[in-house]
C-alpha atoms as a PDB file:
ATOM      1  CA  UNK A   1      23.460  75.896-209.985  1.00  0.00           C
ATOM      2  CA  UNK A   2      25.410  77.694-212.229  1.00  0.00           C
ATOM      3  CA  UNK A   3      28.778  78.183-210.599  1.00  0.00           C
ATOM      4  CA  UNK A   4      28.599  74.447-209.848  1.00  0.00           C
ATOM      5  CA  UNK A   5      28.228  73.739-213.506  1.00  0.00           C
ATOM      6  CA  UNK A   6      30.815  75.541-214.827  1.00  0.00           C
ATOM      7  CA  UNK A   7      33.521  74.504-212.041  1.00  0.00           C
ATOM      8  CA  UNK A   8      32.579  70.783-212.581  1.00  0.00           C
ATOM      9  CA  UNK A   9      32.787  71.305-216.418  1.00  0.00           C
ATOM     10  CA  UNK A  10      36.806  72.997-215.763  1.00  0.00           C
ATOM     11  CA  UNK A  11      37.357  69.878-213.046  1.00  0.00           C
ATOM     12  CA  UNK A  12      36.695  67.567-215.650  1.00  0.00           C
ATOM     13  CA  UNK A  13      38.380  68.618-218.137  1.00  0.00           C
ATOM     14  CA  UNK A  14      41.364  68.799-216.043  1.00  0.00           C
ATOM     15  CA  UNK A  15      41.009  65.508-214.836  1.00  0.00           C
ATOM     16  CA  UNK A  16      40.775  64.371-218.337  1.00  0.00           C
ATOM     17  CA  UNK A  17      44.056  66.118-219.526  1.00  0.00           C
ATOM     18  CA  UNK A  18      46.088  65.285-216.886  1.00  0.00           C
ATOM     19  CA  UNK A  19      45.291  61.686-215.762  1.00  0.00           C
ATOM     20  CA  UNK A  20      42.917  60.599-219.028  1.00  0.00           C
ATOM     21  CA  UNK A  21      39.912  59.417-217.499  1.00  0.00           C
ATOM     22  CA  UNK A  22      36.622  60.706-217.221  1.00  0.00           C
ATOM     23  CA  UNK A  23      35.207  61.617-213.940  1.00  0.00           C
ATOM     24  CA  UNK A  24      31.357  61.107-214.821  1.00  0.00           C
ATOM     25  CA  UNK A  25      32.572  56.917-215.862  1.00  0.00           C
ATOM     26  CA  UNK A  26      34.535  56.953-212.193  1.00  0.00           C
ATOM     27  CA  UNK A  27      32.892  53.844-210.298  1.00  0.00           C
ATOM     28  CA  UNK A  28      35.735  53.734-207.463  1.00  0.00           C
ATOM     29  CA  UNK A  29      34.276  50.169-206.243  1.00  0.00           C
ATOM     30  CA  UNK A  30      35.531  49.036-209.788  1.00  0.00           C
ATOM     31  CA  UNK A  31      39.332  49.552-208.947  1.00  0.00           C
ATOM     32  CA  UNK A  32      39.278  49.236-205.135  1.00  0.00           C
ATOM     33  CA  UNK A  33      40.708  45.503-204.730  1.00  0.00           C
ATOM     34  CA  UNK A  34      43.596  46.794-206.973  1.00  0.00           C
ATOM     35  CA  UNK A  35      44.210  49.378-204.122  1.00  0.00           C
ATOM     36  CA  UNK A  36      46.616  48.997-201.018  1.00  0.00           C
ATOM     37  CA  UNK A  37      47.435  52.214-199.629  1.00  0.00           C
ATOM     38  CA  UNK A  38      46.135  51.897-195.992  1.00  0.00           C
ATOM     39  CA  UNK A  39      42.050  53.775-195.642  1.00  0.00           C
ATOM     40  CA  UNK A  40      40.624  55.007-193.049  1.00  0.00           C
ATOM     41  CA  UNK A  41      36.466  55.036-194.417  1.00  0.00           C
ATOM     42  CA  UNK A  42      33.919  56.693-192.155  1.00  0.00           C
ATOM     43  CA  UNK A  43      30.442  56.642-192.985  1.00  0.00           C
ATOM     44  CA  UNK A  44      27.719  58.260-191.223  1.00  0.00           C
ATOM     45  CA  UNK A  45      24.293  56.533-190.390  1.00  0.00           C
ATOM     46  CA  UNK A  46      21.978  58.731-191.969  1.00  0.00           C
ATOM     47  CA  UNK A  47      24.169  60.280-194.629  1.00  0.00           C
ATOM     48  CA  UNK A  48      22.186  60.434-198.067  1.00  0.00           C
ATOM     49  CA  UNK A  49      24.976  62.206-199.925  1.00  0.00           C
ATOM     50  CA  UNK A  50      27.067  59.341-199.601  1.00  0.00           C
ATOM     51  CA  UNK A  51      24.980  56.270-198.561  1.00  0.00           C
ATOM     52  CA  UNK A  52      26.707  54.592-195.152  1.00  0.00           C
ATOM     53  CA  UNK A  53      25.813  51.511-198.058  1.00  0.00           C
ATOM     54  CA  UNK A  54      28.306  52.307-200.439  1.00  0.00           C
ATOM     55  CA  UNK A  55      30.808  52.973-198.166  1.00  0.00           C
ATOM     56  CA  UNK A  56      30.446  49.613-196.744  1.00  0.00           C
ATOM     57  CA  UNK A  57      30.893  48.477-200.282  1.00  0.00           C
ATOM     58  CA  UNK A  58      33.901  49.699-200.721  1.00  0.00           C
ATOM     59  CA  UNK A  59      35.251  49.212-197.524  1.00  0.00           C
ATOM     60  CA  UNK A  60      34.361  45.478-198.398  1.00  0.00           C
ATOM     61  CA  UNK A  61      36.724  44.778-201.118  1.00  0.00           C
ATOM     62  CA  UNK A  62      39.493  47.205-200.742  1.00  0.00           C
ATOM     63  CA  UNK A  63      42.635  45.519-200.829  1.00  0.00           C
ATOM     64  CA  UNK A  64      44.806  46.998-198.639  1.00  0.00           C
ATOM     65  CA  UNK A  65      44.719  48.085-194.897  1.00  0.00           C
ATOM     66  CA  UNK A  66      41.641  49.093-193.694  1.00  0.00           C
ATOM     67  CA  UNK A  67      39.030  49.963-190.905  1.00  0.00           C
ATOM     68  CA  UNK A  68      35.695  51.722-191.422  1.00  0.00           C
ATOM     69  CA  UNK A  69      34.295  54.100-188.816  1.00  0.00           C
ATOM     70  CA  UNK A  70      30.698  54.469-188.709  1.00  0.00           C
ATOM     71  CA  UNK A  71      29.239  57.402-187.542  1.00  0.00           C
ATOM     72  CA  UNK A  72      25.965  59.231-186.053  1.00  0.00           C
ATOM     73  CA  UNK A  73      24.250  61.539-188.014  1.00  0.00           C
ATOM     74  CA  UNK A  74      24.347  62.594-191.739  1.00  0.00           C
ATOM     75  CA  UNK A  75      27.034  64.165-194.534  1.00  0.00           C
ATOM     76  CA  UNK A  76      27.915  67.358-192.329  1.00  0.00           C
ATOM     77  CA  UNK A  77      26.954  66.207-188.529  1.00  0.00           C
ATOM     78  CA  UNK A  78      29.450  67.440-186.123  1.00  0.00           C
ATOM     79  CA  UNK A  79      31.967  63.902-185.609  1.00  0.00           C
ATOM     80  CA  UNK A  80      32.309  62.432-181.916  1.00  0.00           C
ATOM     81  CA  UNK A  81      35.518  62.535-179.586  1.00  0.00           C
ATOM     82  CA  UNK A  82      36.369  58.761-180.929  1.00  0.00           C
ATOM     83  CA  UNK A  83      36.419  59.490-184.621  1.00  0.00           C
ATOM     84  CA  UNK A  84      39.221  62.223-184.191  1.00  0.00           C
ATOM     85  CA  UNK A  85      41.300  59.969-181.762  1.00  0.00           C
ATOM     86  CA  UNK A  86      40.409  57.105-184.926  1.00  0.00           C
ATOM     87  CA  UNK A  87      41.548  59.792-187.671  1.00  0.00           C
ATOM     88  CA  UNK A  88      44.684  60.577-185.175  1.00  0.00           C
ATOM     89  CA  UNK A  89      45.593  56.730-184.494  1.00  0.00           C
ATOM     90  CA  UNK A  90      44.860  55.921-188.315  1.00  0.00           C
ATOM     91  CA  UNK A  91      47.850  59.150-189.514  1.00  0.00           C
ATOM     92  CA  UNK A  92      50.095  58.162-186.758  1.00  0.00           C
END
């Protein structure tokens, strides 16, 4: 409620000062074929915090290196053996 509020309010502002942009007009699929850092996205099945949809989205026209994991469960589902050994391949 509350707290939320008031840290989002100080995270935007901050974001605003330091990089000049405005973190409620972010729309990251807008900038992600300008992007080539390798990505790692994961996206779980049943996820409605971030919808397995838009990750798929993104993952579509990112321009650089990239693999999508998808995932049982929802937002805070405990991960499977594979995803870590993914996450671990994907840093090494």
């Amino acid at each position: 409620g509350i707290l939320v509020s008031i840290v989002m309010k100080f995270v935007r502002s901050s974001v605003q000062n330091t990089a000049d942009f405005d973190i409620r007009k972010l729309a990251p699929i807008d900038q992600a074929d300008k992007c080539f850092i390798p990505a790692l996205f994961v996206a779980a099945e049943d996820d409605h915090f971030v919808s397995m949809t838009h990750s798929k989205m993104i993952h579509e026209v990112y321009g650089g290196d990239k693999n999508i994991i998808i995932v049982e469960g929802d937002h805070n589902s405990p991960r499977p053996r594979f995803f870590y050994d993914s996450v671990g391949n994907f840093l090494i």
